[in-house]
Tab-separated table of C-alpha atoms and ligand atoms in Angstrom:
chain	number	residue	atom	x	y	z
J	1	MET	CA	-40.284	-6.251	10.633
J	2	THR	CA	-38.212	-3.662	8.829
J	3	ASP	CA	-38.996	-0.789	6.514
J	4	PHE	CA	-38.130	-3.173	3.747
J	5	THR	CA	-41.357	-5.104	4.364
J	6	GLY	CA	-43.340	-2.479	2.457
J	7	LEU	CA	-41.376	-3.277	-0.694
J	8	GLU	CA	-43.043	-6.687	-1.155
J	9	LEU	CA	-39.789	-8.571	-1.371
J	10	ALA	CA	-39.847	-12.354	-0.913
J	11	GLN	CA	-39.364	-13.694	2.615
J	12	PRO	CA	-35.889	-15.190	2.004
J	13	LEU	CA	-34.723	-11.750	0.873
J	14	LEU	CA	-36.198	-10.025	3.911
J	15	ARG	CA	-34.392	-12.538	6.107
J	16	ALA	CA	-31.101	-11.852	4.322
J	17	ILE	CA	-31.623	-8.091	4.666
J	18	ALA	CA	-32.197	-8.576	8.393
J	19	ASP	CA	-29.039	-10.736	8.575
J	20	GLU	CA	-27.104	-7.890	6.952
J	21	GLY	CA	-28.423	-5.539	9.612
J	22	TYR	CA	-30.154	-3.209	7.157
J	23	THR	CA	-33.210	-1.633	8.717
J	24	THR	CA	-34.198	1.115	6.299
J	25	PRO	CA	-33.922	1.193	2.516
J	26	SER	CA	-31.411	3.770	1.321
J	27	PRO	CA	-32.917	6.576	-0.808
J	28	ILE	CA	-31.998	4.877	-4.076
J	29	GLN	CA	-33.403	1.592	-2.845
J	30	GLY	CA	-36.659	3.272	-1.846
J	31	LYS	CA	-36.966	4.841	-5.294
J	32	ALA	CA	-35.656	2.024	-7.497
J	33	ILE	CA	-37.050	-1.142	-5.959
J	34	PRO	CA	-40.812	-0.535	-6.554
J	35	PRO	CA	-40.554	0.096	-10.344
J	36	LEU	CA	-38.000	-2.699	-10.715
J	37	MET	CA	-40.383	-5.102	-8.961
J	38	GLU	CA	-42.933	-4.217	-11.648
J	39	GLY	CA	-40.450	-5.070	-14.375
J	40	ARG	CA	-39.700	-1.521	-15.499
J	41	ASP	CA	-36.364	-0.557	-17.045
J	42	LEU	CA	-34.290	1.802	-14.922
J	43	LEU	CA	-31.680	4.485	-15.356
J	44	GLY	CA	-29.920	5.041	-12.027
J	45	VAL	CA	-27.654	8.007	-11.428
J	46	ALA	CA	-25.756	6.800	-8.386
J	47	GLN	CA	-22.330	5.845	-7.283
J	48	THR	CA	-20.754	3.481	-4.806
J	49	GLY	CA	-21.834	4.026	-1.243
J	50	THR	CA	-25.471	4.759	-2.036
J	51	GLY	CA	-26.652	1.158	-1.717
J	52	LYS	CA	-27.156	0.786	-5.465
J	53	THR	CA	-26.021	-2.839	-5.498
J	54	ALA	CA	-28.893	-3.894	-3.253
J	55	ALA	CA	-31.207	-1.568	-5.206
J	56	PHE	CA	-30.841	-3.725	-8.298
J	57	SER	CA	-29.947	-7.057	-6.667
J	58	LEU	CA	-33.002	-7.418	-4.437
J	59	PRO	CA	-35.655	-7.009	-7.168
J	60	LEU	CA	-33.512	-9.093	-9.522
J	61	LEU	CA	-33.350	-11.984	-7.056
J	62	HIS	CA	-37.031	-11.628	-6.240
J	63	ARG	CA	-38.127	-11.807	-9.865
J	64	LEU	CA	-35.638	-14.482	-10.841
J	65	ASP	CA	-36.996	-16.758	-8.151
J	66	GLY	CA	-40.666	-16.075	-8.888
J	67	GLY	CA	-41.162	-14.092	-5.674
J	68	ASP	CA	-42.085	-16.337	-2.752
J	69	GLU	CA	-42.685	-19.239	-5.142
J	70	GLY	CA	-38.998	-20.113	-5.324
J	71	THR	CA	-39.301	-21.214	-8.949
J	72	ALA	CA	-35.806	-20.456	-10.220
J	73	GLY	CA	-35.070	-24.187	-10.563
J	74	ARG	CA	-31.756	-25.527	-11.749
J	75	PRO	CA	-29.672	-23.235	-13.911
J	76	HIS	CA	-28.976	-24.098	-17.560
J	77	SER	CA	-25.480	-24.932	-18.647
J	78	ARG	CA	-23.786	-21.890	-20.223
J	79	GLN	CA	-27.028	-19.918	-20.321
J	80	PRO	CA	-27.434	-17.399	-17.501
J	81	ARG	CA	-30.791	-15.734	-16.955
J	82	ALA	CA	-29.265	-12.526	-15.661
J	83	LEU	CA	-26.165	-10.712	-16.850
J	84	ILE	CA	-24.452	-7.952	-14.896
J	85	LEU	CA	-21.616	-6.044	-16.561
J	86	ALA	CA	-19.077	-4.160	-14.457
J	87	PRO	CA	-15.926	-2.306	-15.549
J	88	THR	CA	-13.452	-3.738	-13.054
J	89	ARG	CA	-12.812	-7.042	-11.413
J	90	GLU	CA	-13.032	-5.356	-8.006
J	91	LEU	CA	-16.518	-4.088	-8.661
J	92	ALA	CA	-17.565	-7.393	-10.263
J	93	GLY	CA	-16.271	-9.204	-7.175
J	94	GLN	CA	-18.151	-6.889	-4.843
J	95	ILE	CA	-21.377	-7.351	-6.764
J	96	VAL	CA	-21.120	-11.109	-6.662
J	97	ASP	CA	-20.379	-11.014	-2.928
J	98	SER	CA	-23.463	-8.895	-2.359
J	99	LEU	CA	-25.637	-11.147	-4.517
J	100	LYS	CA	-24.445	-14.182	-2.603
J	101	SER	CA	-25.254	-12.508	0.706
J	102	TYR	CA	-28.698	-11.406	-0.383
J	103	SER	CA	-29.523	-14.831	-1.872
J	104	ARG	CA	-28.157	-16.860	1.028
J	105	HIS	CA	-31.613	-18.262	1.842
J	106	MET	CA	-32.417	-19.034	-1.810
J	107	HIS	CA	-31.200	-21.573	-4.348
J	108	ILE	CA	-29.746	-19.099	-6.806
J	109	ARG	CA	-26.349	-19.699	-8.344
J	110	THR	CA	-24.194	-16.689	-9.079
J	111	ALA	CA	-20.740	-16.538	-10.640
J	112	VAL	CA	-18.234	-13.908	-11.630
J	113	VAL	CA	-15.877	-13.894	-14.617
J	114	PHE	CA	-13.104	-11.392	-15.260
J	115	GLY	CA	-9.787	-11.272	-17.038
J	116	GLY	CA	-6.279	-11.586	-15.683
J	117	VAL	CA	-6.933	-15.008	-14.151
J	118	SER	CA	-7.193	-18.490	-15.649
J	119	ILE	CA	-10.254	-18.981	-17.836
J	120	LYS	CA	-10.509	-22.722	-17.092
J	121	PRO	CA	-12.364	-22.594	-13.757
J	122	GLN	CA	-14.716	-20.032	-15.315
J	123	ILE	CA	-15.467	-22.432	-18.175
J	124	LYS	CA	-16.178	-25.187	-15.671
J	125	THR	CA	-18.546	-22.943	-13.728
J	126	MET	CA	-20.377	-21.916	-16.893
J	127	ASN	CA	-20.709	-25.525	-17.970
J	128	SER	CA	-22.336	-26.453	-14.691
J	129	GLY	CA	-24.699	-23.494	-15.039
J	130	VAL	CA	-25.439	-20.271	-13.153
J	131	HIS	CA	-28.566	-18.146	-12.847
J	132	ILE	CA	-26.690	-14.857	-12.569
J	133	LEU	CA	-23.424	-14.036	-14.293
J	134	VAL	CA	-21.409	-10.996	-13.243
J	135	ALA	CA	-18.728	-10.158	-15.789
J	136	THR	CA	-16.229	-7.661	-17.044
J	137	PRO	CA	-16.775	-7.102	-20.782
J	138	GLY	CA	-13.473	-8.418	-22.203
J	139	ARG	CA	-13.480	-11.814	-20.508
J	140	LEU	CA	-17.189	-12.250	-21.168
J	141	LEU	CA	-16.624	-11.756	-24.911
J	142	ASP	CA	-13.803	-14.318	-24.794
J	143	LEU	CA	-16.101	-16.845	-23.190
J	144	MET	CA	-18.900	-16.021	-25.640
J	145	ASN	CA	-16.567	-16.364	-28.629
J	146	GLN	CA	-15.450	-19.749	-27.389
J	147	GLY	CA	-19.071	-20.821	-26.954
J	148	PHE	CA	-18.985	-21.151	-23.169
J	149	VAL	CA	-21.496	-18.376	-22.542
J	150	GLN	CA	-24.686	-17.897	-24.518
J	151	LEU	CA	-26.896	-14.934	-23.820
J	152	ASP	CA	-30.123	-16.060	-25.498
J	153	LYS	CA	-31.795	-16.872	-22.161
J	154	VAL	CA	-30.945	-13.558	-20.509
J	155	GLU	CA	-34.051	-11.886	-19.071
J	156	PHE	CA	-32.279	-9.336	-16.852
J	157	PHE	CA	-29.449	-7.145	-18.146
J	158	ILE	CA	-27.661	-4.779	-15.765
J	159	LEU	CA	-24.827	-2.374	-16.521
J	160	ASP	CA	-23.059	-0.985	-13.474
J	161	GLU	CA	-20.766	2.061	-13.515
J	162	ALA	CA	-21.540	2.634	-17.179
J	163	ASP	CA	-19.533	5.866	-17.282
J	164	ARG	CA	-16.414	4.107	-16.096
J	165	MET	CA	-17.043	1.256	-18.499
J	166	LEU	CA	-17.000	3.728	-21.402
J	167	ASP	CA	-14.017	5.637	-19.957
J	168	MET	CA	-12.098	2.391	-19.914
J	169	GLY	CA	-12.770	1.853	-23.606
J	170	PHE	CA	-15.379	-0.885	-23.352
J	171	GLN	CA	-17.911	0.838	-25.613
J	172	HIS	CA	-17.590	-1.619	-28.501
J	173	ASP	CA	-17.466	-4.649	-26.247
J	174	VAL	CA	-20.617	-3.513	-24.469
J	175	LYS	CA	-22.392	-3.008	-27.794
J	176	LYS	CA	-21.374	-6.458	-29.027
J	177	ILE	CA	-22.592	-8.038	-25.811
J	178	ALA	CA	-25.862	-6.081	-25.769
J	179	ALA	CA	-26.569	-7.188	-29.348
J	180	LYS	CA	-26.656	-10.811	-28.149
J	181	VAL	CA	-29.072	-10.207	-25.288
J	182	PRO	CA	-32.715	-10.852	-26.279
J	183	ALA	CA	-34.765	-7.693	-26.832
J	184	LYS	CA	-37.415	-8.942	-24.412
J	185	ARG	CA	-35.708	-8.292	-21.109
J	186	GLN	CA	-35.527	-5.946	-18.150
J	187	THR	CA	-32.575	-3.569	-18.368
J	188	MET	CA	-30.988	-1.427	-15.648
J	189	LEU	CA	-28.146	0.987	-16.201
J	190	PHE	CA	-26.281	2.680	-13.351
J	191	SER	CA	-23.792	5.469	-13.752
J	192	ALA	CA	-22.264	7.993	-11.368
J	193	THR	CA	-22.279	10.664	-14.069
J	194	MET	CA	-24.367	11.174	-17.201
J	195	PRO	CA	-22.136	12.403	-20.007
J	196	LYS	CA	-23.554	12.305	-23.550
J	197	SER	CA	-21.870	8.982	-24.253
J	198	VAL	CA	-23.715	7.338	-21.365
J	199	GLN	CA	-26.990	8.997	-22.333
J	200	GLY	CA	-26.526	7.581	-25.836
J	201	LEU	CA	-25.854	4.110	-24.508
J	202	ALA	CA	-28.838	4.365	-22.164
J	203	SER	CA	-31.219	5.390	-24.916
J	204	SER	CA	-30.059	2.538	-27.140
J	205	LEU	CA	-30.502	-0.086	-24.400
J	206	LEU	CA	-33.362	1.040	-22.171
J	207	ASN	CA	-37.039	0.883	-22.934
J	208	ASP	CA	-39.084	3.694	-21.360
J	209	PRO	CA	-36.915	3.725	-18.231
J	210	VAL	CA	-37.693	5.163	-14.826
J	211	ARG	CA	-34.909	7.575	-13.885
J	212	VAL	CA	-33.755	7.661	-10.279
J	213	GLU	CA	-30.969	9.653	-8.700
J	214	ALA	CA	-29.210	9.295	-5.383
J	215	ALA	CA	-26.876	11.545	-3.508
J	216	PRO	CA	-23.280	10.744	-4.347
J	217	ALA	CA	-20.912	8.772	-2.171
J	218	ALA	CA	-19.715	12.012	-0.654
J	219	THR	CA	-22.722	11.877	1.659
J	220	THR	CA	-21.093	8.919	3.389
J	221	ALA	CA	-17.762	10.663	3.382
J	222	GLU	CA	-19.214	13.891	4.727
J	223	LYS	CA	-20.193	12.278	8.009
J	224	VAL	CA	-16.629	11.253	8.682
J	225	GLU	CA	-13.975	13.682	9.801
J	226	GLN	CA	-11.131	12.971	7.429
J	227	GLN	CA	-7.501	13.759	8.020
J	228	VAL	CA	-4.300	12.985	6.204
J	229	LEU	CA	-0.739	12.921	7.461
J	230	TYR	CA	2.107	12.948	5.011
J	231	VAL	CA	4.689	10.581	6.385
J	232	SER	CA	7.615	8.615	5.059
J	233	LYS	CA	6.995	4.920	4.571
J	234	ASP	CA	9.574	4.048	7.233
J	235	ASN	CA	7.908	6.204	9.822
J	236	LYS	CA	4.378	4.864	9.479
J	237	ARG	CA	4.698	2.276	12.225
J	238	ASN	CA	6.011	4.841	14.699
J	239	LEU	CA	3.212	7.195	13.763
J	240	LEU	CA	0.629	4.485	14.346
J	241	GLY	CA	2.086	3.728	17.763
J	242	ASN	CA	2.052	7.435	18.566
J	243	LEU	CA	-1.587	7.867	17.585
J	244	LEU	CA	-2.663	4.846	19.593
J	245	LYS	CA	-1.454	6.489	22.799
J	246	ASP	CA	-4.717	8.403	22.579
J	247	SER	CA	-7.226	6.405	24.594
J	248	SER	CA	-10.130	8.038	22.743
J	249	ILE	CA	-9.133	5.820	19.843
J	250	GLU	CA	-11.170	3.032	21.364
J	251	ARG	CA	-11.935	0.704	18.499
J	252	VAL	CA	-9.924	1.169	15.362
J	253	LEU	CA	-9.769	-0.518	12.006
J	254	VAL	CA	-6.366	-0.188	10.368
J	255	PHE	CA	-6.197	-0.828	6.635
J	256	THR	CA	-3.286	-2.083	4.607
J	257	ARG	CA	-3.136	-2.981	0.930
J	258	THR	CA	-1.503	-6.373	1.418
J	259	LYS	CA	-1.978	-9.369	3.700
J	260	HIS	CA	1.705	-9.427	4.478
J	261	ARG	CA	1.665	-5.824	5.675
J	262	ALA	CA	-1.486	-6.485	7.745
J	263	ASN	CA	0.349	-9.261	9.594
J	264	ARG	CA	3.421	-7.132	10.175
J	265	VAL	CA	1.484	-4.151	11.462
J	266	ALA	CA	-0.563	-6.335	13.830
J	267	LYS	CA	2.603	-8.002	15.142
J	268	HIS	CA	4.260	-4.643	15.695
J	269	LEU	CA	1.281	-3.459	17.739
J	270	VAL	CA	1.172	-6.643	19.807
J	271	ASP	CA	4.902	-6.223	20.475
J	272	MET	CA	4.068	-2.735	21.750
J	273	GLY	CA	1.535	-4.204	24.163
J	274	ILE	CA	-1.537	-3.121	22.188
J	275	THR	CA	-4.315	-5.682	21.678
J	276	ALA	CA	-4.405	-6.208	17.928
J	277	ASP	CA	-5.083	-8.878	15.354
J	278	ALA	CA	-5.033	-9.123	11.573
J	279	ILE	CA	-7.791	-10.297	9.292
J	280	HIS	CA	-7.207	-11.156	5.655
J	281	GLY	CA	-7.856	-13.736	2.991
J	282	ASN	CA	-4.962	-16.031	3.933
J	283	LYS	CA	-6.317	-16.607	7.405
J	284	ALA	CA	-8.474	-19.620	8.138
J	285	GLN	CA	-12.135	-18.792	8.543
J	286	ASN	CA	-12.131	-19.642	12.267
J	287	ALA	CA	-9.091	-17.414	12.900
J	288	ARG	CA	-10.835	-14.560	11.090
J	289	GLN	CA	-13.989	-15.127	13.074
J	290	ARG	CA	-12.033	-15.176	16.332
J	291	ALA	CA	-10.369	-11.870	15.470
J	292	LEU	CA	-13.682	-10.326	14.494
J	293	ASP	CA	-15.434	-11.564	17.649
J	294	GLY	CA	-12.628	-10.156	19.796
J	295	PHE	CA	-12.920	-6.824	18.002
J	296	LYS	CA	-16.700	-6.752	18.462
J	297	LYS	CA	-16.450	-7.636	22.162
J	298	GLY	CA	-13.729	-5.068	22.727
J	299	SER	CA	-10.990	-7.484	23.786
J	300	ILE	CA	-9.110	-6.460	20.634
J	301	ARG	CA	-8.677	-2.721	20.202
J	302	VAL	CA	-7.071	-2.701	16.780
J	303	LEU	CA	-8.109	-4.856	13.851
J	304	VAL	CA	-5.730	-4.670	10.910
J	305	ALA	CA	-7.459	-5.597	7.677
J	306	THR	CA	-7.106	-5.714	3.931
J	307	ASP	CA	-9.925	-4.336	1.788
J	308	ILE	CA	-11.276	-7.708	0.755
J	309	ALA	CA	-11.287	-9.080	4.299
J	310	ALA	CA	-12.976	-5.964	5.632
J	311	ARG	CA	-15.862	-6.142	3.217
J	312	GLY	CA	-18.020	-8.221	5.515
J	313	ILE	CA	-17.094	-6.317	8.654
J	314	ASP	CA	-20.046	-4.546	10.127
J	315	VAL	CA	-19.117	-3.537	13.650
J	316	ASP	CA	-20.779	-0.734	15.542
J	317	GLY	CA	-18.707	1.691	17.532
J	318	VAL	CA	-15.618	1.798	15.315
J	319	THR	CA	-14.302	5.170	16.496
J	320	HIS	CA	-11.488	5.456	13.972
J	321	VAL	CA	-10.378	4.119	10.648
J	322	ILE	CA	-6.686	4.439	9.950
J	323	ASN	CA	-5.429	3.998	6.422
J	324	PHE	CA	-1.931	2.762	7.102
J	325	GLU	CA	-1.690	2.509	3.339
J	326	LEU	CA	-4.004	4.344	0.985
J	327	PRO	CA	-5.993	2.182	-1.410
J	328	ASN	CA	-5.273	2.456	-5.134
J	329	GLU	CA	-9.031	2.290	-5.799
J	330	PRO	CA	-10.815	5.430	-4.552
J	331	GLU	CA	-13.995	3.401	-3.998
J	332	SER	CA	-12.133	1.319	-1.445
J	333	TYR	CA	-11.422	4.500	0.492
J	334	VAL	CA	-15.135	5.273	0.621
J	335	HIS	CA	-15.841	1.726	1.804
J	336	ARG	CA	-13.084	1.889	4.378
J	337	ILE	CA	-14.085	5.163	5.979
J	338	GLY	CA	-17.727	4.064	5.890
J	339	ARG	CA	-16.816	1.513	8.570
J	340	THR	CA	-16.728	4.317	11.094
J	341	ALA	CA	-19.543	6.809	11.647
J	342	ARG	CA	-22.100	4.043	11.311
J	343	ALA	CA	-25.633	4.582	12.533
J	344	GLY	CA	-25.187	8.332	12.779
J	345	ALA	CA	-22.197	8.160	15.147
J	346	ASP	CA	-19.193	10.406	14.688
J	347	GLY	CA	-16.190	8.886	13.053
J	348	ILE	CA	-12.657	9.854	12.251
J	349	ALA	CA	-10.585	8.584	9.373
J	350	ILE	CA	-6.843	9.216	9.423
J	351	SER	CA	-4.804	8.407	6.346
J	352	PHE	CA	-1.056	7.992	6.185
J	353	CYS	CA	0.166	9.133	2.803
J	354	ASP	CA	3.727	8.440	1.735
J	355	HIS	CA	5.468	9.817	-1.302
J	356	GLU	CA	4.279	7.062	-3.597
J	357	GLU	CA	0.659	7.357	-2.518
J	358	ARG	CA	0.062	10.995	-3.377
J	359	GLY	CA	-1.573	10.081	-6.676
J	360	TYR	CA	-3.940	7.765	-4.844
J	361	LEU	CA	-4.956	10.610	-2.550
J	362	ARG	CA	-5.622	12.846	-5.517
J	363	ASP	CA	-7.870	10.178	-7.087
J	364	ILE	CA	-9.694	9.753	-3.780
J	365	GLU	CA	-10.363	13.468	-3.443
J	366	LYS	CA	-11.791	13.575	-6.937
J	367	THR	CA	-14.108	10.685	-6.170
J	368	ILE	CA	-15.401	12.016	-2.861
J	369	ARG	CA	-15.446	15.557	-4.270
J	370	GLN	CA	-13.857	16.754	-1.077
J	371	THR	CA	-10.429	17.692	0.070
J	372	VAL	CA	-8.943	15.874	3.002
J	373	THR	CA	-7.563	17.947	5.858
J	374	VAL	CA	-3.796	17.842	6.184
J	375	MET	CA	-2.719	17.592	9.835
J	376	GLU	CA	0.289	19.705	9.197
J	377	ASP	CA	0.898	20.586	12.820
J	378	HIS	CA	1.297	16.963	13.819
J	379	PRO	CA	4.891	16.159	14.758
J	380	TYR	CA	4.981	13.248	12.355
J	381	HIS	CA	3.657	15.199	9.387
J	382	ALA	CA	6.527	15.411	6.901
J	383	ALA	CA	6.100	18.320	4.533
J	384	ASP	CA	8.949	17.072	2.385
J	385	VAL	CA	6.950	13.900	1.649
J	386	GLU	CA	4.066	16.064	0.526
J	387	THR	CA	5.941	18.518	-1.588
J	388	SER	CA	9.019	16.719	-2.845
J	389	THR	CA	9.188	16.629	-6.619
J	390	ALA	CA	11.733	13.818	-6.619
J	391	LYS	CA	10.507	11.041	-8.827
J	392	PRO	CA	9.186	8.253	-6.601
J	393	PRO	CA	9.155	4.603	-7.646
J	394	ALA	CA	5.995	3.936	-9.708
J	395	PRO	CA	3.135	2.959	-7.421
J	396	GLY	CA	1.726	0.736	-10.158
J	397	GLY	CA	-1.946	1.588	-9.603
J	398	ARG	CA	-4.465	3.945	-11.080
J	399	GLY	CA	-2.763	6.854	-9.487
J	400	SER	CA	0.498	6.043	-11.242
J	401	GLY	CA	2.419	9.030	-12.353
J	402	ARG	CA	-0.147	11.479	-11.199
J	403	GLY	CA	1.443	11.779	-7.801
J	404	GLN	CA	4.393	13.582	-9.279
J	405	GLN	CA	2.880	16.888	-10.129
J	406	LYS	CA	4.626	20.102	-9.429
J	407	LYS	CA	4.902	21.429	-5.944
J	408	ARG	CA	1.616	22.966	-4.892
J	409	THR	CA	2.187	24.222	-1.417
J	410	ALA	CA	5.384	25.500	0.070
J	411	PRO	CA	5.967	24.523	3.692
J	412	LYS	CA	5.049	27.404	5.956
J	413	PRO	CA	7.867	29.241	7.692
J	414	GLY	CA	8.511	27.851	11.124
J	415	GLN	CA	6.387	24.828	10.441
J	416	LYS	CA	7.444	21.788	12.423
J	417	SER	CA	6.427	19.473	9.665
J	418	GLY	CA	9.094	17.623	7.833
J	419	GLN	CA	11.847	18.779	10.074
J	420	ASN	CA	12.238	15.350	11.480
J	421	GLY	CA	13.067	13.824	8.168
J	422	GLY	CA	11.360	10.566	9.027
J	423	GLN	CA	12.883	10.314	12.507
J	424	ARG	CA	10.945	10.000	15.693
J	425	PRO	CA	10.153	13.518	16.869
J	426	SER	CA	11.823	14.741	20.027
J	427	SER	CA	8.618	16.053	21.555
J	428	GLU	CA	5.438	14.123	21.011
J	429	ARG	CA	2.099	15.802	21.095
J	430	PRO	CA	-0.346	14.140	23.459
J	431	ALA	CA	-2.679	12.358	21.090
J	432	GLY	CA	-6.336	13.437	21.447
J	433	GLN	CA	-7.103	13.131	17.758
J	434	ARG	CA	-10.839	13.305	18.327
J	435	ARG	CA	-10.555	16.958	19.254
J	436	ARG	CA	-10.677	19.310	16.304
J	437	ARG	CA	-7.533	21.289	15.898
J	438	PRO	CA	-7.690	25.044	15.508
J	439	ASN	CA	-8.478	26.032	11.956
J	440	ARG	CA	-5.257	27.860	11.353
J	441	SER	CA	-3.347	24.626	11.788
J	442	ARG	CA	-5.559	22.794	9.348
J	443	ARG	CA	-5.729	23.248	5.693
J	444	THR	CA	-6.967	21.234	2.833
J	445	THR	CA	-4.844	19.899	0.059
J	446	GLY	CA	-6.919	21.641	-2.574
J	447	MET	CA	-6.581	18.707	-4.893
J	448	ALA	CA	-10.186	17.769	-5.507
J	449	ALA	CA	-11.501	18.467	-8.967
L	1	LIG	P1	-23.100	0.088	-2.572
L	1	LIG	O1	-23.412	1.513	-2.878
L	1	LIG	O2	-24.052	-0.837	-3.222
L	1	LIG	O3	-21.676	-0.253	-2.863
L	1	LIG	O4	-23.320	-0.129	-0.994
L	1	LIG	C1	-22.577	0.550	-0.039
L	1	LIG	C2	-22.638	-0.093	1.326
L	1	LIG	O5	-23.892	0.123	1.934
L	1	LIG	C3	-22.442	-1.609	1.342
L	1	LIG	O6	-21.479	-1.901	2.349
L	1	LIG	C4	-23.783	-2.171	1.709
L	1	LIG	O7	-23.655	-3.356	2.467
L	1	LIG	C5	-24.406	-1.063	2.526
L	1	LIG	N1	-25.872	-0.997	2.417
L	1	LIG	C6	-26.621	-1.153	1.299
L	1	LIG	N2	-27.921	-0.972	1.579
L	1	LIG	C7	-28.015	-0.673	2.897
L	1	LIG	C8	-29.107	-0.368	3.772
L	1	LIG	N3	-30.355	-0.296	3.343
L	1	LIG	N4	-28.808	-0.126	5.067
L	1	LIG	C9	-27.525	-0.162	5.508
L	1	LIG	N5	-26.448	-0.442	4.744
L	1	LIG	C10	-26.688	-0.693	3.433
C-alpha cells in the first residue's frame, strides 16, 4: 500500500510505482492525477525534477489501457493513440524511458522519434504500430509528410516543456501538428514558465483546463550543498584523488560526459587503490548490474557514470555526487545532484569546472536559479581557469560561446587559488568536504539570472 493507492490507478501501475520505489505522490502528481483521471485538460506549470513526467504518464497509461480492464489491445500501424511532443531528443528519450518503466506490467507499446538519427528504424517501428509516440516536432512532421505517422486516432495529446519548444523555434511545427490531432481528445501542456506565447498556445489547444503549479526544480537543488572548483582539465584526476582521501565521502557517484572518460576515470581510481567501477551504455547489462550491486552493497565506493547510464540508478546513501565533467544540459545537472540527498538525507555535490565548461555552469545556475559556491580556498581551485579571458576551444554544447564573458571577479590578494597553475599543490588540505567552510572563504559566482 502506498499513498498512490488513493489515486485509483490500475493495479499494474501501482506495482510499477512500487518497483520504482515511489511511496508518496509529488505535489504536482497529487494535484494533476485526479483531474487527468477524469479526462480533464491540464495546464501544468512545472519543470524537470518535480515528477511531472509521472504526473501525466500514469493517468495516460491508466486511461489508455481502460483502467484495470487492460483493453488497450494491439496498436494500429502508423496510428498512435497518444502523442507526446518534447523539444529535445534528451527529454523525449527520458519520457519514453519513464513510460516504459511505468508500463512494465502492461501491454502498451511506446516509441520515440527524433531527428539526427536514421529515419528507417523509426519507419519500421511506426509500421508495426505503437500506442504512445513520443516525438520532437521536426522529425514527427517528416514522418507525417511521408505518410508514416497519421494522427487521426490520437486521443491524448501532451506537450512537454512548451516554453522551450517555442524558444527553439518550433511554434509553426507545433501548430501544424496540432491541426492534425482530432479535436476530441485530452490535452495536457507543461511549461516551466508562462510567457504570453505559451499562454497563447495553451488557450488555442486546451479546453477548459485545470491549472496546476509545482515548485521549480530548485527545490531539489536546494537540499543539496553545491560546490564548484575551477580546475584545469589536466588536473581533474589529481583533484578527484585528493578529494577521495576524505573518508566521509563514503558512497560517491562521479559523472562524466562520455563513456570513454568514465572508463578512464574508473581505471585511474582503481590504480590508486580505490574501489571503483564504471557504468555506461557500452557495458553489457550484467556488467552494469554487477557494478550497481557492488555500489549498493558498499563493496564499490565510487561509481563513475554517464548521464544516460545513471538514469535508472536509485541508490540510497549516496553521500556525494562529483561532476568530473559538467553536463551541457542543465537538466542533467539537476538529475545528477538529485542522486544524493535522497529521502531527506544531506547530500553534497562537487563540480569540477574547467575553462571550456564555464558556459555550462552559467546555464546550470540559470536553470536552478541559484549560484553555486566556489571553493576558492581549496588548493586545487585555479582562479586563472575561472577568470581567464583567453578564448577556449568551443565546447560545442548549449553553453557554447557564453563561457567567454568578460572577467567578473578578480582573484583576491594572497589567494592560494590558481597559484599552482594546474600542478599538484605542495601542501594538501586534509579533505573533510562535508564540513562547511567558513563563510569568508566561500563566495558565490553571482552568475544566476
Ligand atoms: P521529472 O520531473 O518527471 O523529470 O522527475 C524527476 C525525478 O523524480 C525522476 O527521477 C523520477 O523518477 C522521480 N520521481 C517522480 N515521481 C516520484 C515520486 N512520487 N517519488 C519519488 N521519486 C519520483
